[in-house]
């Protein structure tokens, strides 16, 4: 569900910043942004999906096609024998992205 905050911009003098914040928050909550991905058209009916999934191995990624939807999910298993981690800069958080497939 999405809300249109455009009328607030015209009628609420002095509250335009609040309306912008609410509008931005509602859009970002509705659209997941992790992990980032690219979709390239490689032919008339073929596409290539590229996802940036740093810290995930092939065994951590699951691809499922269900009800005309491609579901890509990632879950990192417990790290094995990585040694002592001094800094963790790669998120490794679980994710699920859904892509509608063309008929």
Coordinates of C-alpha atoms in Angstrom, one line a residue:
X1 CA 0.0 0.0 0.0
X2 CA 1.3 3.4 -0.9
X3 CA 0.2 6.9 0.0
X4 CA 0.4 10.0 -2.1
X5 CA 1.8 12.9 0.0
X6 CA 1.7 15.4 -2.9
X7 CA -1.3 17.3 -1.6
X8 CA 0.6 18.0 1.6
X9 CA 3.2 19.9 -0.3
X10 CA 0.6 22.5 -1.5
X11 CA -1.4 23.0 1.7
X12 CA 1.0 22.7 4.6
X13 CA 3.3 25.8 4.5
X14 CA 6.3 25.2 6.7
X15 CA 5.7 21.4 6.9
X16 CA 7.0 20.6 3.4
X17 CA 10.2 19.1 4.8
X18 CA 8.1 16.7 7.0
X19 CA 6.0 15.7 4.0
X20 CA 9.2 15.0 2.0
X21 CA 10.6 12.8 4.8
X22 CA 7.4 10.9 5.1
X23 CA 7.2 10.4 1.3
X24 CA 10.8 9.2 1.1
X25 CA 10.3 6.8 4.1
X26 CA 7.2 5.3 2.6
X27 CA 9.0 4.7 -0.8
X28 CA 12.1 3.2 0.7
X29 CA 10.2 0.9 3.1
X30 CA 8.1 -0.5 0.2
X31 CA 11.1 -1.2 -2.1
X32 CA 13.9 -3.4 -0.8
X33 CA 17.3 -2.3 -1.9
X34 CA 19.5 -5.1 -0.7
X35 CA 21.2 -6.7 -2.4
X36 CA 21.7 -4.4 -5.4
X37 CA 21.1 -6.0 -8.8
X38 CA 21.2 -5.4 -12.6
X39 CA 18.9 -6.9 -15.2
X40 CA 20.2 -6.9 -18.8
X41 CA 18.2 -7.9 -21.9
X42 CA 20.4 -10.4 -23.8
X43 CA 17.9 -11.4 -26.5
X44 CA 14.3 -11.1 -27.6
X45 CA 13.1 -13.3 -24.7
X46 CA 16.2 -13.7 -22.6
X47 CA 17.6 -11.7 -19.7
X48 CA 20.6 -11.8 -17.4
X49 CA 20.3 -11.1 -13.7
X50 CA 23.4 -10.0 -11.8
X51 CA 23.3 -9.5 -8.0
X52 CA 26.1 -8.1 -5.7
X53 CA 26.1 -10.7 -2.9
X54 CA 29.5 -10.3 -1.2
X55 CA 30.2 -12.8 1.5
X56 CA 27.8 -15.4 0.1
X57 CA 29.0 -18.6 -1.5
X58 CA 27.0 -20.7 -4.1
X59 CA 25.8 -23.0 -1.3
X60 CA 24.3 -19.9 0.5
X61 CA 22.1 -18.8 -2.4
X62 CA 18.7 -20.4 -3.3
X63 CA 16.9 -19.8 -6.6
X64 CA 13.2 -20.9 -6.8
X65 CA 10.6 -20.3 -9.6
X66 CA 7.1 -20.2 -8.1
X67 CA 3.8 -18.8 -9.6
X68 CA 5.6 -17.0 -12.4
X69 CA 8.0 -15.4 -9.9
X70 CA 11.8 -15.9 -9.5
X71 CA 12.7 -15.9 -5.8
X72 CA 16.4 -15.4 -5.0
X73 CA 17.2 -15.8 -1.3
X74 CA 20.5 -15.9 0.6
X75 CA 21.3 -17.2 4.0
X76 CA 24.9 -17.3 5.3
X77 CA 25.7 -20.4 7.3
X78 CA 28.1 -20.2 10.3
X79 CA 31.5 -19.2 9.1
X80 CA 34.0 -22.1 9.3
X81 CA 37.6 -21.5 10.2
X82 CA 37.8 -17.8 9.3
X83 CA 40.1 -17.1 12.1
X84 CA 39.8 -14.1 14.4
X85 CA 37.7 -11.4 12.6
X86 CA 39.2 -8.0 13.4
X87 CA 36.6 -6.0 11.3
X88 CA 33.4 -7.1 9.6
X89 CA 32.6 -4.8 6.7
X90 CA 30.6 -7.2 4.6
X91 CA 27.0 -7.3 5.8
X92 CA 26.2 -11.0 5.2
X93 CA 22.6 -10.4 6.2
X94 CA 19.9 -12.7 4.9
X95 CA 17.8 -11.5 2.0
X96 CA 15.0 -12.4 -0.3
X97 CA 14.2 -10.7 -3.7
X98 CA 11.3 -11.5 -5.9
X99 CA 11.2 -10.8 -9.7
X100 CA 8.0 -11.2 -11.7
X101 CA 8.6 -13.3 -14.8
X102 CA 7.2 -12.4 -18.2
X103 CA 4.4 -14.6 -19.5

